Structures are given as structure tokens and as C-alpha cells.
Amino acid sequence: MSPLAATLWSGIFGLAFMLPFNIQQFTLADASPAFWAAMIYIGVGATVVASLLWNLGVKRIGGTHAGIFLNLNPVFTALLAYLLLDERMNASQWIGTTVVIGGMLLFSTAAKRSASSMEGSDSL
């Protein structure tokens, strides 16, 4: 399945399954232009474009290697909140960031060593 088709179908099924549970609570009062700009950004940029780029990345490098980058979601959330929203990061968040990045480095070096040993055994 192409990345565009995967993004399209996940959006369609997500809407179809979630809408019945949320339609009764949906209200809209005094929607400002800033609200609509934020909704368009979230709906198009942060959802469609981000999902499409993720699916392209998965197609290009494979699910195993792409999946490791999912661990960066909380890291970037905390760092962007720190930089953009003036939030404070506590020790556990810095430790978690270090553990995530360390695990990614460990995974990537182990994958390289495994690939190198596979190439060496092919020449025998």
C-alpha cells in the first residue's frame, strides 16, 4: 500500500470509528480566526502531513528502523514545551531523554554490527 493510501485509509477509519463516540459532546461557540487557523494546522499539518511523511519514512527505511524513532515523541514534546512554552524540565525528564537517546544509539550500533557480521558470513 502506498504511503498516501495508508494515510487516507487511516484517516477515514479513524474518523468513522471515533465520530460516533464524540459527536454528542461536540459544541462550537465563538470560534475566532485563531481557532480556525489552529484547527487547520492540527488537521492538515500535524495530522495529514505528519502521517504522510511518517508513512514515506516507513516505506523507505522499513518498519523496524522507523519504529525506533517513535521513542522520540515524548522527548520532542518535552523539549519543545521547554523551548516554546517556557515549561520546566525536571530531573526525571532529563534522565528519560538520556535513556531514550542512549537506547536509540545502542539499537543503531547493534544493527550496524549485525549487518557487518552478516556481510562477513556471506563471503565464507
XYZ file of N, CA, C and O in Angstrom:
496
model
N 0.854 -1.165 0.000
C 0.000 0.000 0.000
C 0.903 1.232 0.000
O 1.892 1.280 0.723
N 0.549 2.210 -0.763
C 1.355 3.428 -0.836
C 1.192 4.245 0.450
O 0.178 4.118 1.151
N 2.172 5.096 0.768
C 2.054 5.944 1.954
C 0.827 6.852 1.902
O 0.177 7.080 2.920
N 0.489 7.349 0.720
C -0.683 8.212 0.584
C -1.968 7.436 0.866
O -2.848 7.906 1.593
N -2.061 6.220 0.347
C -3.250 5.393 0.590
C -3.347 4.996 2.067
O -4.437 4.999 2.643
N -2.208 4.668 2.672
C -2.219 4.306 4.094
C -2.690 5.481 4.943
O -3.474 5.307 5.885
N -2.232 6.680 4.612
C -2.659 7.873 5.346
C -4.150 8.128 5.146
O -4.875 8.415 6.100
N -4.609 8.021 3.915
C -6.020 8.240 3.607
C -6.907 7.266 4.374
O -7.861 7.677 5.039
N -6.597 5.976 4.302
C -7.447 4.978 4.942
C -7.395 5.058 6.467
O -8.407 4.837 7.137
N -6.223 5.387 7.026
C -6.187 5.525 8.486
C -7.023 6.721 8.930
O -7.682 6.657 9.967
N -7.049 7.783 8.152
C -7.901 8.932 8.467
C -9.375 8.603 8.359
O -10.179 8.986 9.223
N -9.740 7.897 7.306
C -11.151 7.524 7.108
C -11.634 6.603 8.229
O -12.685 6.830 8.828
N -10.863 5.556 8.526
C -11.278 4.624 9.575
C -11.238 5.284 10.955
O -12.104 5.033 11.793
N -10.244 6.126 11.199
C -10.176 6.831 12.480
C -11.395 7.707 12.695
O -11.998 7.709 13.766
N -11.792 8.455 11.658
C -12.974 9.307 11.753
C -14.246 8.465 11.923
O -15.084 8.763 12.770
N -14.357 7.409 11.144
C -15.554 6.570 11.200
C -15.735 5.914 12.569
O -16.853 5.797 13.059
N -14.631 5.495 13.188
C -14.734 4.821 14.477
C -14.852 5.785 15.658
O -15.486 5.467 16.655
N -14.251 6.968 15.559
C -14.253 7.891 16.702
C -15.433 8.862 16.712
O -15.885 9.266 17.779
N -15.943 9.219 15.558
C -17.015 10.202 15.480
C -18.268 9.806 16.266
O -18.812 10.626 17.004
N -18.740 8.556 16.172
C -19.955 8.204 16.930
C -19.806 8.370 18.444
O -20.772 8.663 19.132
N -18.598 8.220 18.966
C -18.382 8.352 20.405
C -18.260 9.798 20.845
O -18.381 10.104 22.027
N -17.989 10.710 19.917
C -17.707 12.098 20.280
C -18.707 13.110 19.751
O -18.667 14.268 20.161
N -19.594 12.729 18.876
C -20.487 13.688 18.226
C -21.437 14.355 19.215
O -21.771 15.527 19.054
N -21.850 13.643 20.258
C -22.796 14.212 21.217
C -22.171 15.315 22.066
O -22.855 16.229 22.493
N -20.860 15.240 22.310
C -20.193 16.250 23.127
C -19.670 17.421 22.293
O -19.133 18.369 22.836
N -19.806 17.368 20.988
C -19.253 18.401 20.116
C -20.070 19.685 20.211
O -21.266 19.692 19.983
N -19.405 20.760 20.598
C -20.024 22.083 20.614
C -19.014 23.079 20.075
O -17.802 22.896 20.206
N -19.520 24.151 19.489
C -18.654 25.185 18.944
C -19.260 26.527 19.295
O -20.368 26.841 18.896
N -18.538 27.307 20.078
C -19.045 28.618 20.499
C -17.949 29.656 20.325
O -16.815 29.446 20.752
N -18.293 30.748 19.676
C -17.378 31.874 19.499
C -16.032 31.466 18.901
O -14.969 31.756 19.461
N -16.068 30.784 17.782
C -14.830 30.365 17.122
C -14.177 31.572 16.453
O -14.752 32.191 15.569
N -12.975 31.879 16.875
C -12.237 33.025 16.343
C -11.387 32.591 15.148
O -11.198 31.391 14.914
N -10.850 33.531 14.396
C -9.931 33.176 13.309
C -8.712 32.394 13.806
O -8.231 31.497 13.120
N -8.226 32.706 15.010
C -7.098 31.962 15.573
C -7.483 30.500 15.815
O -6.676 29.594 15.604
N -8.722 30.268 16.258
C -9.213 28.904 16.456
C -9.195 28.143 15.135
O -8.718 27.017 15.067
N -9.726 28.756 14.069
C -9.771 28.089 12.767
C -8.374 27.854 12.204
O -8.108 26.812 11.606
N -7.470 28.790 12.424
C -6.082 28.602 11.978
C -5.451 27.420 12.709
O -4.770 26.591 12.094
N -5.697 27.330 14.012
C -5.165 26.209 14.785
C -5.779 24.889 14.336
O -5.075 23.875 14.230
N -7.068 24.884 14.063
C -7.733 23.657 13.606
C -7.198 23.196 12.249
O -7.002 22.002 12.024
N -6.969 24.141 11.356
C -6.412 23.789 10.040
C -4.992 23.255 10.199
O -4.626 22.250 9.586
N -4.193 23.913 11.047
C -2.834 23.428 11.276
C -2.851 22.009 11.852
O -2.135 21.132 11.400
N -3.672 21.784 12.877
C -3.729 20.466 13.504
C -4.271 19.418 12.533
O -3.741 18.318 12.418
N -5.340 19.783 11.800
C -5.970 18.825 10.894
C -5.126 18.496 9.681
O -5.057 17.343 9.253
N -4.468 19.504 9.120
C -3.695 19.278 7.892
C -2.227 19.042 8.204
O -1.647 18.034 7.805
N -1.611 19.959 8.919
C -0.176 19.872 9.160
C 0.217 18.771 10.107
O 0.980 17.865 9.758
N -0.301 18.849 11.311
C 0.124 17.918 12.347
C -0.470 16.530 12.181
O 0.022 15.576 12.780
N -1.513 16.404 11.387
C -2.120 15.087 11.213
C -1.814 14.516 9.826
O -1.115 13.515 9.706
N -2.313 15.132 8.787
C -2.168 14.576 7.436
C -0.719 14.607 6.967
O -0.167 13.587 6.555
N -0.093 15.773 7.009
C 1.276 15.885 6.510
C 2.232 15.033 7.352
O 3.070 14.309 6.805
N 2.106 15.096 8.670
C 2.979 14.299 9.535
C 2.774 12.800 9.299
O 3.749 12.048 9.221
N 1.544 12.353 9.165
C 1.276 10.934 8.903
C 1.822 10.508 7.546
O 2.396 9.421 7.412
N 1.643 11.347 6.555
C 2.153 11.031 5.223
C 3.674 10.922 5.241
O 4.247 9.972 4.693
N 4.346 11.871 5.885
C 5.807 11.811 5.964
C 6.272 10.598 6.756
O 7.268 9.957 6.411
N 5.552 10.254 7.827
C 5.894 9.052 8.596
C 5.773 7.811 7.713
O 6.654 6.963 7.698
N 4.666 7.704 6.971
C 4.461 6.539 6.107
C 5.506 6.472 4.997
O 5.932 5.373 4.615
N 5.920 7.606 4.480
C 7.009 7.618 3.490
C 8.310 7.121 4.112
O 9.057 6.364 3.487
N 8.583 7.545 5.342
C 9.780 7.086 6.039
C 9.756 5.589 6.305
O 10.763 4.902 6.121
N 8.605 5.079 6.709
C 8.472 3.636 6.946
C 8.708 2.871 5.646
O 9.408 1.852 5.628
N 8.168 3.377 4.552
C 8.365 2.713 3.265
C 9.842 2.717 2.863
O 10.354 1.740 2.340
N 10.516 3.822 3.165
C 11.903 3.960 2.736
C 12.875 3.140 3.582
O 13.762 2.485 3.042
N 12.745 3.184 4.928
C 13.733 2.500 5.763
C 13.189 1.253 6.459
O 13.944 0.540 7.101
N 11.900 0.994 6.341
C 11.316 -0.197 6.949
C 10.752 0.084 8.336
O 11.156 1.030 9.010
N 9.822 -0.751 8.732
C 9.120 -0.563 9.995
C 9.997 -0.721 11.221
O 9.835 -0.005 12.204
N 10.942 -1.646 11.197
C 11.798 -1.879 12.355
C 12.643 -0.655 12.663
O 12.724 -0.211 13.806
N 13.275 -0.107 11.642
C 14.130 1.059 11.855
C 13.301 2.320 12.106
O 13.692 3.175 12.894
N 12.170 2.453 11.464
C 11.323 3.637 11.678
C 10.704 3.609 13.072
O 10.558 4.653 13.712
N 10.348 2.439 13.549
C 9.698 2.304 14.844
C 10.531 2.835 15.996
O 9.996 3.330 16.983
N 11.843 2.762 15.875
C 12.710 3.250 16.951
C 12.529 4.750 17.163
O 12.666 5.254 18.268
N 12.170 5.483 16.095
C 12.015 6.926 16.200
C 10.724 7.326 16.926
O 10.601 8.477 17.338
N 9.790 6.413 17.103
C 8.592 6.716 17.890
C 8.949 7.071 19.330
O 8.224 7.820 19.988
N 10.069 6.553 19.794
C 10.507 6.851 21.156
C 10.880 8.317 21.345
O 10.997 8.782 22.471
N 11.081 9.037 20.249
C 11.425 10.454 20.346
C 10.211 11.357 20.570
O 10.384 12.535 20.883
N 8.996 10.841 20.425
C 7.809 11.681 20.618
C 7.783 12.366 21.983
O 7.627 13.584 22.050
N 7.923 11.658 23.092
C 7.897 12.362 24.376
C 9.114 13.268 24.571
O 9.025 14.300 25.238
N 10.249 12.904 23.977
C 11.446 13.736 24.095
C 11.206 15.083 23.426
O 11.455 16.143 24.008
N 10.713 15.059 22.178
C 10.458 16.307 21.477
C 9.322 17.102 22.113
O 9.363 18.339 22.136
N 8.330 16.411 22.645
C 7.245 17.113 23.341
C 7.790 17.894 24.525
O 7.485 19.074 24.705
N 8.611 17.255 25.329
C 9.182 17.927 26.498
C 10.126 19.057 26.079
O 10.084 20.154 26.647
N 10.974 18.801 25.093
C 11.927 19.835 24.670
C 11.235 21.040 24.038
O 11.611 22.187 24.303
N 10.231 20.793 23.209
C 9.516 21.915 22.592
C 8.707 22.696 23.630
O 8.610 23.922 23.548
N 8.140 22.008 24.620
C 7.437 22.711 25.704
C 8.427 23.563 26.496
O 8.112 24.689 26.887
N 9.628 23.053 26.686
C 10.667 23.800 27.387
C 11.072 25.042 26.583
O 11.182 26.141 27.128
N 11.279 24.859 25.277
C 11.758 25.967 24.439
C 10.664 26.969 24.078
O 10.915 28.184 24.068
N 9.470 26.489 23.776
C 8.426 27.370 23.253
C 7.425 27.856 24.297
O 6.852 28.934 24.151
N 7.194 27.062 25.317
C 6.159 27.395 26.300
C 6.726 27.769 27.662
O 5.975 27.937 28.618
N 8.039 27.827 27.740
C 8.714 28.185 28.979
C 8.390 27.218 30.120
O 8.314 27.606 31.285
N 8.170 25.954 29.773
C 7.953 24.913 30.785
C 9.296 24.531 31.394
O 10.346 24.737 30.802
N 9.247 23.975 32.550
C 10.461 23.499 33.206
C 10.571 21.986 33.010
O 9.570 21.278 33.066
N 11.794 21.526 32.795
C 12.036 20.086 32.717
C 12.668 19.648 34.029
O 13.628 20.253 34.483
N 12.113 18.586 34.620
C 12.670 18.095 35.876
C 13.699 16.997 35.605
O 13.907 16.590 34.460
N 14.313 16.525 36.648
C 15.386 15.538 36.519
C 14.909 14.257 35.838
O 15.631 13.676 35.010
N 13.708 13.811 36.146
C 13.223 12.561 35.540
C 13.047 12.705 34.031
O 13.283 11.753 33.284
N 12.679 13.893 33.562
C 12.546 14.097 32.122
C 13.906 14.107 31.439
O 14.055 13.578 30.343
N 14.891 14.729 32.076
C 16.241 14.705 31.500
C 16.808 13.285 31.506
O 17.459 12.863 30.545
N 16.563 12.541 32.570
C 17.027 11.147 32.634
C 16.325 10.324 31.560
O 16.951 9.531 30.854
N 15.013 10.503 31.415
C 14.271 9.792 30.376
C 14.772 10.114 28.985
O 14.906 9.225 28.133
N 15.069 11.375 28.733
C 15.620 11.781 27.429
C 16.944 11.079 27.183
O 17.188 10.559 26.086
N 17.795 11.038 28.195
C 19.093 10.367 28.070
C 18.919 8.875 27.811
O 19.616 8.300 26.961
N 17.990 8.247 28.507
C 17.744 6.814 28.317
C 17.227 6.536 26.895
O 17.677 5.596 26.230
N 16.299 7.361 26.411
C 15.746 7.166 25.067
C 16.841 7.312 24.011
O 16.993 6.464 23.126
N 17.609 8.383 24.100
C 18.665 8.608 23.103
C 19.739 7.527 23.213
O 20.219 7.008 22.196
N 20.082 7.133 24.429
C 21.035 6.038 24.606
C 20.537 4.728 24.015
O 21.292 4.004 23.361
N 19.268 4.441 24.218
C 18.694 3.225 23.644
C 18.688 3.253 22.132
O 18.959 2.237 21.472
N 18.403 4.419 21.567
C 18.424 4.538 20.102
C 19.839 4.341 19.570
O 20.034 3.670 18.546
N 20.828 4.919 20.243
C 22.222 4.734 19.821
C 22.642 3.274 19.946
O 23.314 2.731 19.068
N 22.245 2.645 21.033
C 22.558 1.225 21.238
C 21.930 0.374 20.136
O 22.578 -0.509 19.567
N 20.678 0.649 19.814
C 19.984 -0.093 18.761
C 20.679 0.103 17.419
O 20.890 -0.844 16.677
N 21.030 1.351 17.089
C 21.622 1.626 15.784
C 23.017 1.013 15.655
O 23.370 0.490 14.602
N 23.818 1.031 16.723
C 25.145 0.408 16.634
C 25.036 -1.111 16.603
O 25.797 -1.765 15.900
N 24.081 -1.671 17.334
C 23.877 -3.125 17.296
C 23.406 -3.551 15.917
O 23.825 -4.591 15.397
N 22.541 -2.746 15.282
C 22.058 -3.075 13.937
C 23.202 -3.025 12.930
O 23.292 -3.870 12.030
N 24.104 -2.049 13.072
C 25.255 -1.954 12.164
C 26.186 -3.140 12.347
O 26.678 -3.711 11.380
N 26.445 -3.526 13.608
C 27.312 -4.680 13.862
C 26.695 -5.957 13.310
O 27.377 -6.795 12.744
N 25.384 -6.096 13.454
C 24.700 -7.279 12.939
C 24.787 -7.328 11.419
O 25.027 -8.383 10.847
N 24.606 -6.176 10.764
C 24.708 -6.123 9.307
C 26.121 -6.434 8.856
O 26.328 -7.140 7.861
N 27.124 -5.942 9.582
C 28.515 -6.209 9.218
C 28.848 -7.695 9.369
O 29.522 -8.266 8.530
N 28.368 -8.317 10.422
C 28.646 -9.741 10.617
C 27.915 -10.584 9.587
O 28.421 -11.628 9.171
N 26.754 -10.138 9.137
C 26.025 -10.850 8.093
C 26.790 -10.793 6.783
O 26.866 -11.759 6.059
N 27.354 -9.617 6.459
C 28.137 -9.479 5.234
C 29.369 -10.343 5.277
O 29.752 -10.956 4.292
N 30.015 -10.426 6.452
C 31.197 -11.254 6.612
C 30.898 -12.731 6.440
O 31.681 -13.484 5.873
N 29.747 -13.183 6.907
C 29.403 -14.602 6.781
C 28.977 -14.955 5.368
O 29.100 -16.110 4.969
N 28.535 -13.985 4.582
C 28.164 -14.243 3.186
C 29.370 -14.540 2.338
O 29.290 -15.269 1.341
N 30.536 -13.999 2.697
C 31.728 -14.190 1.878
C 32.408 -15.518 2.143
O 33.313 -15.894 1.453
N 31.990 -16.246 3.185
C 32.597 -17.528 3.502
C 32.179 -18.575 2.569
O 31.542 -18.982 1.906
